[in-house]
Backbone as JSON, one array per atom type, in Angstrom:
{
  "sequence": "XXXXXXXXXXXXXXXXXXXXXXXXXXXXXXXXXXXXXXXXXXXXXXXXXXXXXXXXXXXXXXXXXXXXXXXXXXXXXXXXXXXXXXXXXXXXXXXXXXXXXXXXXXXXXXXXXXXXXXXXXXXXXXXXXXXXXXXXXXXXXXXXXXXXXXXXXXXXXXXXXXXXXXXXXXXXXXXXXXXXXXXXXXXXXXXXXXXXXXXXXXXXXXXXXXXXXXXXXXXX",
  "N": [[0.84, -1.19, 0.0], [0.46, 2.21, -0.79], [1.16, 5.28, 0.72], [1.07, 8.67, 1.02], [1.46, 11.27, 2.93], [1.81, 13.9, 2.37], [0.6, 14.58, 0.02], [-2.52, 15.44, -1.4], [-4.23, 15.58, -3.53], [-4.93, 14.81, -7.02], [-2.25, 15.09, -9.31], [-2.33, 15.01, -11.98], [-0.41, 13.65, -13.49], [-0.48, 11.39, -15.0], [0.62, 8.89, -14.6], [-0.7, 6.69, -13.39], [-2.69, 6.03, -15.27], [-1.14, 5.44, -17.47], [-0.07, 3.08, -16.7], [-1.86, 1.13, -17.31], [-5.18, -0.06, -18.29], [-8.13, -0.14, -16.17], [-9.45, -2.96, -14.28], [-12.76, -4.28, -14.53], [-15.62, -4.13, -12.39], [-18.52, -5.57, -10.71], [-19.97, -3.34, -10.07], [-19.58, -1.76, -12.25], [-21.18, -2.6, -14.25], [-23.38, -1.26, -15.48], [-22.24, 0.73, -17.14], [-21.29, -0.72, -19.18], [-23.45, -2.28, -20.15], [-25.1, -0.21, -20.96], [-23.84, 0.58, -23.2], [-21.92, 2.46, -23.2], [-19.29, 1.7, -22.7], [-17.9, -0.26, -25.1], [-17.73, -3.56, -26.66], [-15.35, -3.55, -28.19], [-13.77, -1.93, -26.71], [-12.82, -3.36, -24.65], [-11.01, -6.03, -22.99], [-10.88, -9.44, -22.32], [-9.59, -11.38, -19.71], [-9.03, -14.63, -19.22], [-10.09, -17.27, -16.95], [-7.43, -19.08, -15.6], [-5.4, -17.91, -17.03], [-2.06, -16.59, -17.11], [-1.15, -13.8, -15.15], [-0.29, -10.54, -13.9], [-0.29, -9.93, -10.51], [-1.87, -7.2, -9.21], [-1.54, -6.36, -6.64], [0.82, -7.33, -5.6], [2.67, -7.47, -7.62], [3.6, -9.83, -8.6], [3.7, -12.79, -10.69], [0.8, -14.56, -11.35], [-1.77, -17.13, -11.58], [-4.89, -16.69, -12.94], [-7.75, -17.2, -11.05], [-10.33, -16.45, -11.4], [-12.09, -15.01, -14.14], [-11.36, -11.8, -15.59], [-12.3, -8.58, -16.77], [-10.89, -6.04, -18.62], [-10.33, -2.57, -19.39], [-9.28, -1.85, -22.61], [-5.88, -1.41, -23.48], [-2.95, 0.21, -24.89], [-1.57, -1.99, -27.17], [-3.14, -3.8, -25.91], [-2.53, -4.3, -23.18], [-1.23, -2.1, -22.32], [-0.94, 1.45, -21.76], [-3.98, 2.97, -20.71], [-6.67, 3.16, -22.99], [-8.3, 5.34, -22.9], [-6.92, 7.41, -21.89], [-5.76, 10.66, -22.3], [-2.93, 11.91, -23.54], [-2.33, 14.4, -24.43], [-4.03, 16.23, -23.14], [-3.57, 15.31, -20.66], [-5.49, 13.87, -19.23], [-8.61, 12.11, -18.52], [-10.66, 10.65, -20.95], [-13.15, 9.67, -20.49], [-14.06, 10.55, -18.08], [-16.36, 11.25, -16.53], [-17.77, 8.94, -16.57], [-16.13, 6.98, -15.56], [-14.69, 3.83, -14.55], [-15.08, 1.85, -11.48], [-12.54, 1.27, -10.21], [-10.99, 3.39, -11.09], [-12.33, 5.51, -9.98], [-11.85, 5.09, -7.31], [-9.13, 5.2, -7.06], [-6.42, 6.73, -5.56], [-3.41, 7.96, -5.86], [-1.74, 8.71, -3.86], [-2.68, 7.47, -1.65], [-3.45, 4.36, -1.62], [-5.19, 2.6, -0.4], [-8.04, 2.36, -0.52], [-8.47, 1.51, -3.15], [-6.99, -0.89, -3.17], [-8.55, -2.42, -1.54], [-10.59, -3.4, -3.1], [-9.47, -4.73, -5.23], [-9.42, -7.38, -7.55], [-11.79, -8.4, -6.59], [-15.3, -9.14, -6.6], [-15.59, -9.13, -9.42], [-16.49, -8.09, -12.72], [-17.87, -10.14, -15.25], [-18.05, -12.0, -18.36], [-20.19, -13.71, -18.19], [-22.03, -12.36, -16.67], [-22.79, -10.34, -18.32], [-23.58, -11.42, -20.77], [-26.17, -13.38, -21.94], [-26.42, -16.82, -21.16], [-27.84, -18.55, -22.78], [-27.9, -17.36, -25.22], [-26.73, -17.12, -28.64], [-24.05, -16.19, -28.88], [-23.32, -16.54, -26.25], [-23.39, -19.31, -26.01], [-21.39, -20.0, -27.78], [-19.18, -18.9, -26.49], [-19.11, -20.5, -24.2], [-18.57, -23.0, -25.36], [-16.07, -22.49, -26.5], [-14.58, -22.04, -24.18], [-14.57, -24.58, -23.01], [-13.28, -26.21, -24.87], [-10.82, -24.94, -25.24], [-9.16, -24.78, -22.75], [-7.79, -22.68, -20.53], [-6.65, -22.95, -18.01], [-5.83, -25.59, -17.96], [-3.87, -25.59, -19.98], [-2.03, -23.81, -18.84], [-1.3, -25.29, -16.61], [-0.09, -27.51, -17.81], [2.05, -26.25, -19.04], [3.42, -25.38, -16.82], [4.09, -27.75, -15.46], [5.04, -29.3, -17.46], [3.76, -31.63, -18.19], [2.86, -32.97, -20.44], [4.66, -34.95, -22.59], [5.23, -34.34, -25.22], [4.84, -31.55, -25.35], [5.17, -29.11, -26.8], [4.36, -29.78, -29.39], [1.73, -30.5, -28.86], [0.81, -28.02, -27.91], [1.12, -26.38, -30.16], [-0.72, -27.55, -31.91], [-3.1, -27.07, -30.52], [-3.13, -24.28, -30.5], [-3.34, -23.7, -33.26], [-5.8, -24.85, -33.79], [-7.45, -23.27, -32.22], [-7.09, -20.79, -33.45], [-8.29, -21.27, -35.91], [-10.92, -21.62, -35.06], [-11.45, -19.02, -34.09], [-11.19, -17.47, -36.44], [-13.27, -18.52, -37.99], [-15.51, -17.77, -36.48], [-15.26, -14.96, -36.57], [-15.61, -14.53, -39.29], [-18.16, -15.64, -39.85], [-19.92, -14.27, -38.17], [-19.32, -11.63, -38.41], [-17.58, -10.32, -36.59], [-15.13, -8.21, -35.38], [-11.53, -8.21, -34.8], [-10.83, -6.82, -32.45], [-13.21, -6.9, -30.98], [-13.36, -9.62, -30.63], [-11.45, -10.05, -28.68], [-12.75, -9.32, -26.4], [-15.11, -10.99, -26.36], [-14.04, -13.61, -26.56], [-11.62, -13.52, -25.31], [-8.02, -13.04, -25.24], [-6.0, -14.66, -27.73], [-4.81, -18.05, -27.38], [-2.22, -18.35, -28.3], [-1.19, -15.74, -28.12], [-1.33, -15.33, -25.37], [0.28, -17.34, -24.14], [2.64, -17.72, -25.62], [4.89, -16.01, -24.95], [5.96, -17.35, -22.77], [6.91, -19.82, -23.45], [9.61, -20.38, -23.95], [10.7, -19.84, -21.53], [12.52, -20.75, -18.93], [12.15, -20.13, -16.34], [9.53, -20.22, -15.72], [8.18, -21.93, -13.84], [9.3, -21.03, -11.41], [8.35, -18.47, -11.42], [5.61, -18.7, -11.0], [5.41, -20.18, -8.75], [7.05, -22.73, -6.89], [6.01, -25.26, -6.56], [3.06, -25.75, -7.2], [0.92, -24.02, -9.51], [-0.03, -20.76, -8.48], [-3.18, -19.92, -7.58], [-5.61, -17.35, -7.67]],
  "CA": [[0.0, 0.0, 0.0], [1.22, 3.46, -0.87], [0.52, 6.36, 1.46], [1.89, 9.88, 1.02], [0.69, 12.22, 3.74], [2.02, 15.27, 1.9], [-0.19, 14.81, -1.19], [-3.95, 15.34, -1.12], [-5.02, 15.63, -4.75], [-4.28, 14.31, -8.23], [-1.38, 16.05, -9.98], [-2.53, 14.8, -13.42], [0.85, 13.24, -14.11], [-0.79, 10.32, -15.95], [1.34, 7.65, -14.3], [-1.65, 5.61, -13.12], [-3.35, 5.67, -16.53], [-0.13, 4.86, -18.35], [0.23, 1.73, -16.22], [-2.81, 0.19, -17.9], [-6.59, 0.17, -18.02], [-8.63, -0.8, -14.96], [-10.35, -4.11, -14.34], [-14.14, -3.88, -14.26], [-16.3, -4.81, -11.29], [-19.97, -5.62, -10.85], [-20.46, -1.96, -9.98], [-19.39, -1.12, -13.56], [-22.04, -3.27, -15.23], [-24.25, -0.34, -16.23], [-21.54, 1.49, -18.19], [-21.12, -1.65, -20.31], [-24.78, -2.6, -20.67], [-25.63, 0.99, -21.61], [-23.12, 0.78, -24.45], [-20.89, 3.49, -23.07], [-18.09, 0.93, -23.01], [-18.26, -1.24, -26.12], [-16.85, -4.74, -26.69], [-14.03, -3.21, -28.75], [-13.01, -1.17, -25.7], [-12.54, -4.26, -23.53], [-10.25, -7.27, -23.19], [-11.14, -10.43, -21.29], [-8.51, -12.26, -19.25], [-9.82, -15.79, -18.81], [-9.64, -18.13, -15.86], [-6.3, -19.92, -15.98], [-4.35, -17.15, -17.69], [-1.06, -15.92, -16.26], [-1.36, -12.35, -15.04], [0.45, -9.9, -12.81], [-1.11, -9.55, -9.37], [-1.64, -5.78, -9.0], [-1.25, -6.08, -5.24], [2.18, -7.74, -5.24], [3.57, -7.39, -8.76], [4.08, -11.17, -8.95], [2.94, -13.5, -11.71], [-0.12, -15.55, -10.79], [-2.73, -17.69, -12.51], [-6.2, -16.16, -12.56], [-8.78, -18.15, -10.64], [-11.57, -15.95, -11.98], [-11.81, -14.12, -15.27], [-11.58, -10.37, -15.39], [-12.43, -7.78, -17.99], [-10.19, -4.77, -18.45], [-10.37, -1.61, -20.5], [-8.17, -2.07, -23.53], [-4.78, -0.46, -23.47], [-2.07, 0.09, -26.04], [-1.15, -3.39, -27.24], [-4.09, -4.49, -25.04], [-2.21, -4.26, -21.75], [-0.46, -0.89, -22.04], [-1.66, 2.63, -21.27], [-5.43, 2.95, -20.92], [-7.02, 3.78, -24.27], [-9.05, 6.57, -22.67], [-6.05, 8.46, -21.35], [-5.31, 11.63, -23.29], [-1.63, 12.45, -23.19], [-2.3, 15.82, -24.77], [-4.69, 16.96, -22.05], [-3.23, 14.65, -19.41], [-6.75, 13.64, -18.55], [-9.42, 10.95, -18.91], [-11.68, 10.97, -21.95], [-14.45, 9.17, -20.02], [-13.97, 10.82, -16.64], [-17.67, 11.26, -15.87], [-18.27, 7.56, -16.54], [-14.97, 6.13, -15.32], [-14.99, 2.64, -13.75], [-14.9, 1.87, -10.04], [-11.14, 1.35, -9.79], [-10.51, 4.75, -11.37], [-12.96, 6.41, -9.0], [-11.26, 4.85, -5.99], [-7.67, 5.37, -7.04], [-5.71, 7.91, -5.09], [-2.04, 7.44, -5.89], [-1.07, 9.04, -2.6], [-3.2, 6.55, -0.63], [-4.11, 3.35, -2.46], [-5.9, 1.65, 0.44], [-9.41, 2.14, -1.0], [-8.38, 0.7, -4.36], [-6.52, -2.23, -2.84], [-9.62, -3.14, -0.86], [-11.51, -4.0, -4.08], [-8.75, -5.4, -6.3], [-9.7, -8.8, -7.8], [-13.0, -8.79, -5.88], [-16.56, -8.79, -7.26], [-15.23, -8.76, -10.79], [-17.45, -8.24, -13.8], [-17.48, -11.22, -16.15], [-18.91, -12.14, -19.54], [-21.41, -14.42, -17.79], [-22.96, -11.36, -16.14], [-23.18, -9.44, -19.4], [-24.06, -12.13, -21.96], [-27.04, -14.52, -21.58], [-25.82, -18.11, -21.48], [-28.62, -19.22, -23.82], [-27.74, -16.67, -26.5], [-25.78, -17.77, -29.54], [-22.68, -15.83, -28.5], [-23.09, -17.16, -24.96], [-23.1, -20.73, -26.23], [-20.07, -20.07, -28.41], [-18.19, -18.62, -25.45], [-19.02, -21.7, -23.36], [-17.9, -24.03, -26.15], [-14.67, -22.09, -26.61], [-13.94, -22.25, -22.88], [-14.39, -26.01, -22.75], [-12.3, -26.78, -25.8], [-9.52, -24.29, -25.07], [-9.12, -24.54, -21.31], [-6.54, -21.98, -20.23], [-6.06, -23.48, -16.79], [-5.16, -26.84, -18.33], [-2.66, -25.24, -20.72], [-1.09, -23.24, -17.89], [-0.79, -26.38, -15.78], [0.84, -28.29, -18.64], [3.25, -25.44, -19.24], [4.14, -25.34, -15.55], [4.59, -29.06, -15.07], [5.53, -30.02, -18.65], [3.22, -32.99, -18.04], [2.81, -33.62, -21.73], [6.02, -35.12, -23.1], [5.34, -33.61, -26.49], [4.04, -30.37, -25.06], [5.23, -28.1, -27.86], [3.49, -30.25, -30.48], [0.36, -30.37, -28.35], [0.49, -26.6, -27.83], [0.99, -25.87, -31.52], [-1.98, -28.05, -32.45], [-4.17, -26.37, -29.83], [-3.1, -22.89, -30.98], [-3.86, -23.67, -34.62], [-7.23, -25.17, -33.71], [-8.16, -22.1, -31.71], [-7.05, -19.75, -34.48], [-9.34, -21.6, -36.89], [-12.19, -21.31, -34.38], [-11.62, -17.56, -34.04], [-11.39, -16.98, -37.8], [-14.61, -18.92, -38.42], [-16.48, -16.93, -35.78], [-15.13, -13.61, -37.11], [-16.16, -14.52, -40.64], [-19.59, -15.96, -39.87], [-20.73, -13.33, -37.4], [-18.82, -10.26, -38.66], [-16.99, -9.79, -35.37], [-13.75, -7.86, -35.68], [-10.53, -8.77, -33.89], [-10.92, -6.15, -31.16], [-14.37, -7.45, -30.29], [-13.02, -11.01, -30.26], [-10.68, -10.02, -27.44], [-13.72, -9.28, -25.31], [-15.99, -12.15, -26.35], [-13.32, -14.87, -26.4], [-10.33, -13.31, -24.69], [-6.86, -13.07, -26.13], [-5.74, -16.0, -28.24], [-3.86, -18.86, -26.62], [-0.87, -18.05, -28.78], [-0.78, -14.46, -27.57], [-1.2, -15.43, -23.92], [1.31, -18.26, -23.64], [3.87, -17.75, -26.41], [6.05, -15.41, -24.27], [6.48, -18.18, -21.7], [7.31, -21.15, -23.91], [11.05, -20.57, -23.82], [11.12, -19.28, -20.25], [12.8, -21.82, -17.97], [11.8, -19.66, -15.0], [8.07, -20.22, -15.58], [7.78, -22.55, -12.58], [9.67, -20.16, -10.31], [7.52, -17.27, -11.46], [4.26, -18.93, -10.5], [5.45, -21.04, -7.58], [7.93, -23.87, -7.11], [5.27, -26.52, -6.54], [1.89, -25.69, -8.02], [0.56, -22.65, -9.84], [-0.77, -20.05, -7.45], [-4.45, -19.42, -8.08], [-6.22, -16.34, -6.81]],
  "C": [[0.87, 1.24, 0.0], [0.46, 4.55, -0.12], [1.49, 7.54, 1.55], [1.09, 10.98, 1.72], [0.84, 13.65, 3.24], [1.19, 15.6, 0.66], [-1.67, 14.59, -0.88], [-4.82, 15.39, -2.36], [-4.2, 15.16, -5.94], [-3.48, 15.42, -8.9], [-1.46, 15.93, -11.51], [-1.22, 14.46, -14.14], [0.63, 12.13, -15.13], [-0.17, 8.98, -15.64], [0.4, 6.47, -14.1], [-2.28, 5.1, -14.42], [-2.38, 5.01, -17.49], [0.23, 3.44, -17.95], [-0.72, 0.7, -16.77], [-4.24, 0.53, -17.53], [-7.05, -0.6, -16.8], [-9.39, -2.09, -15.26], [-11.75, -3.63, -13.97], [-14.76, -4.75, -13.17], [-17.81, -4.83, -11.53], [-20.58, -4.23, -10.82], [-20.36, -1.23, -11.31], [-20.32, -1.68, -14.63], [-22.81, -2.29, -16.1], [-23.51, 0.4, -17.34], [-21.2, 0.6, -19.38], [-22.46, -1.94, -20.95], [-25.37, -1.42, -21.43], [-24.97, 1.25, -22.96], [-22.07, 1.86, -24.37], [-19.51, 2.89, -23.28], [-18.52, -0.19, -23.94], [-17.33, -2.45, -26.06], [-15.45, -4.42, -27.2], [-13.16, -2.44, -27.78], [-12.44, -2.09, -24.62], [-11.73, -5.48, -23.95], [-10.55, -8.2, -22.01], [-9.9, -11.25, -20.98], [-9.18, -13.46, -18.6], [-9.22, -16.52, -17.6], [-8.51, -19.02, -16.36], [-5.18, -19.18, -16.68], [-3.32, -16.66, -16.69], [-1.31, -14.42, -16.28], [-0.53, -11.82, -13.89], [-0.53, -9.48, -11.72], [-0.85, -8.07, -9.08], [-1.28, -5.43, -7.57], [0.2, -6.36, -4.89], [3.18, -7.6, -6.38], [4.12, -8.74, -9.19], [3.17, -11.82, -9.99], [2.08, -14.57, -11.04], [-0.97, -16.13, -11.92], [-4.12, -17.26, -12.05], [-7.17, -17.28, -12.22], [-10.13, -17.74, -11.21], [-11.23, -15.0, -13.13], [-12.02, -12.68, -14.86], [-11.61, -9.69, -16.74], [-11.77, -6.44, -17.72], [-10.47, -3.85, -19.63], [-9.11, -1.8, -21.32], [-7.11, -0.98, -23.38], [-4.01, -0.54, -24.77], [-1.49, -1.31, -26.03], [-1.91, -4.22, -26.21], [-3.79, -4.35, -23.57], [-1.41, -3.01, -21.38], [-1.34, 0.23, -21.51], [-3.13, 2.57, -21.63], [-5.79, 3.73, -22.19], [-7.75, 5.11, -24.09], [-8.21, 7.67, -22.02], [-5.58, 9.36, -22.48], [-3.99, 12.24, -22.83], [-1.54, 13.94, -23.46], [-2.88, 16.65, -23.63], [-4.3, 16.45, -20.67], [-4.49, 14.42, -18.56], [-7.48, 12.44, -19.12], [-10.53, 11.37, -19.85], [-13.07, 10.52, -21.52], [-14.6, 9.45, -18.52], [-15.32, 10.73, -15.94], [-18.26, 9.86, -15.76], [-17.13, 6.57, -16.28], [-15.35, 4.96, -14.39], [-14.63, 2.8, -12.28], [-13.44, 2.06, -9.63], [-10.57, 2.74, -10.02], [-11.09, 5.74, -10.36], [-12.31, 6.28, -7.63], [-9.78, 5.19, -5.91], [-7.24, 6.75, -6.57], [-4.25, 7.48, -4.98], [-1.3, 7.72, -4.59], [-1.57, 8.19, -1.43], [-4.04, 5.51, -1.36], [-4.95, 2.36, -1.67], [-7.31, 1.34, -0.07], [-9.42, 1.27, -2.25], [-7.98, -0.73, -4.03], [-7.61, -3.07, -2.18], [-10.56, -3.84, -1.84], [-10.79, -4.8, -5.16], [-9.06, -6.9, -6.34], [-10.9, -9.31, -7.01], [-14.24, -8.32, -6.65], [-16.33, -8.31, -8.69], [-16.39, -8.97, -11.76], [-16.96, -9.34, -14.73], [-18.44, -11.26, -17.34], [-20.23, -12.81, -19.17], [-22.46, -13.46, -17.25], [-23.55, -10.52, -17.27], [-23.87, -10.14, -20.56], [-24.91, -13.33, -21.54], [-26.44, -15.84, -22.04], [-26.53, -18.8, -22.64], [-28.51, -18.55, -25.18], [-26.71, -17.4, -27.36], [-24.34, -17.46, -29.13], [-22.33, -16.44, -27.15], [-22.72, -18.63, -25.1], [-21.72, -20.91, -26.88], [-18.95, -19.83, -27.39], [-17.99, -19.84, -24.56], [-18.28, -22.81, -24.08], [-16.4, -23.74, -26.25], [-13.93, -22.35, -25.3], [-13.68, -23.7, -22.56], [-13.29, -26.6, -23.62], [-10.89, -26.24, -25.52], [-9.39, -23.82, -23.62], [-7.78, -23.94, -20.91], [-5.87, -22.51, -18.98], [-5.28, -24.76, -17.08], [-3.84, -26.54, -19.05], [-1.61, -24.68, -19.76], [-0.48, -24.31, -17.01], [0.21, -27.23, -16.55], [2.16, -27.53, -18.83], [4.09, -25.41, -17.98], [4.83, -26.66, -15.26], [5.27, -29.81, -16.22], [5.04, -31.47, -18.6], [3.17, -33.73, -19.36], [4.22, -33.7, -22.3], [6.25, -34.39, -24.39], [4.57, -32.31, -26.39], [4.03, -29.37, -26.21], [4.36, -28.48, -29.05], [2.03, -30.1, -30.09], [-0.07, -28.91, -28.35], [0.26, -26.03, -29.22], [-0.33, -26.3, -32.14], [-3.16, -27.31, -31.83], [-4.28, -24.93, -30.32], [-3.72, -22.81, -32.37], [-5.36, -23.94, -34.65], [-8.01, -23.96, -33.22], [-8.18, -20.98, -32.73], [-8.1, -20.0, -35.55], [-10.72, -21.28, -36.33], [-12.46, -19.81, -34.44], [-11.9, -17.0, -35.43], [-12.79, -17.31, -38.31], [-15.68, -18.05, -37.77], [-16.45, -15.51, -36.34], [-15.8, -13.51, -38.48], [-17.67, -14.69, -40.62], [-20.45, -14.9, -39.2], [-20.26, -11.87, -37.51], [-18.35, -9.59, -37.37], [-15.53, -9.45, -35.66], [-12.82, -8.33, -34.55], [-10.59, -8.13, -32.5], [-12.08, -6.68, -30.34], [-14.1, -8.88, -29.83], [-12.28, -11.05, -28.94], [-11.58, -9.89, -26.22], [-14.52, -10.58, -25.25], [-15.26, -13.45, -26.03], [-11.96, -14.71, -25.73], [-9.21, -13.29, -25.71], [-6.61, -14.5, -26.59], [-4.74, -16.73, -27.36], [-2.43, -18.55, -27.02], [-0.36, -16.76, -28.15], [-0.5, -14.55, -26.08], [0.05, -16.2, -23.51], [2.63, -18.24, -24.4], [5.06, -17.13, -25.69], [6.69, -16.32, -23.23], [7.07, -19.51, -22.18], [8.8, -21.4, -23.74], [11.59, -20.09, -22.49], [11.3, -20.4, -19.23], [12.41, -21.42, -16.55], [10.3, -19.66, -14.76], [7.63, -20.77, -14.23], [8.1, -21.62, -11.41], [8.77, -18.93, -10.26], [6.14, -17.49, -10.86], [4.24, -19.9, -9.32], [6.25, -22.29, -7.85], [7.19, -25.18, -7.17], [4.09, -26.51, -7.51], [1.61, -24.23, -8.39], [-0.26, -22.03, -8.73], [-2.03, -19.46, -8.05], [-5.0, -18.39, -7.11], [-7.68, -16.13, -7.24]]
}
């Protein structure tokens, strides 16, 4: 927790916004349902994905999915931060984490991090066509299973297995994009980032196990 007793207001330096877009919580549902935040503005991080714990800065495996506002290259500076004005383009409708953030005292923000997160299941009816496709995608391309295999190297031919899974998922994504006219940015919300994008950076990393725990992946 950061606490600076000498600061009492935002200096509009942009550091917080440049660190990335916020995760959305149940309290943010209305700004998505109303259409103020569109699918193209959001990126889903699925259960089982490696992610940086904002509380500790360590790499963990997500126990629950989270939806974030898209940043540069998806995880960079928040797309709604204006460097010219050093301000927020959606300030009046900013999400919960942005409303709570005080860089000089982060206690209020830390109290809600990774809690009561908004998910696709809350926003998209399970019986809808897109809801059924999301469920099918999640069963076939289970991120927790892939993360576990990558951690333990349980599959002797893991790289072959991974390549086949990646290619299969890419075909799935292309078919959905073509049939339902969903663009790539929207796909990142409806189906999350591709398996290739999520796991490729870790394939050659011998420190993967150390990064997520010496014994088992740490789930939160």
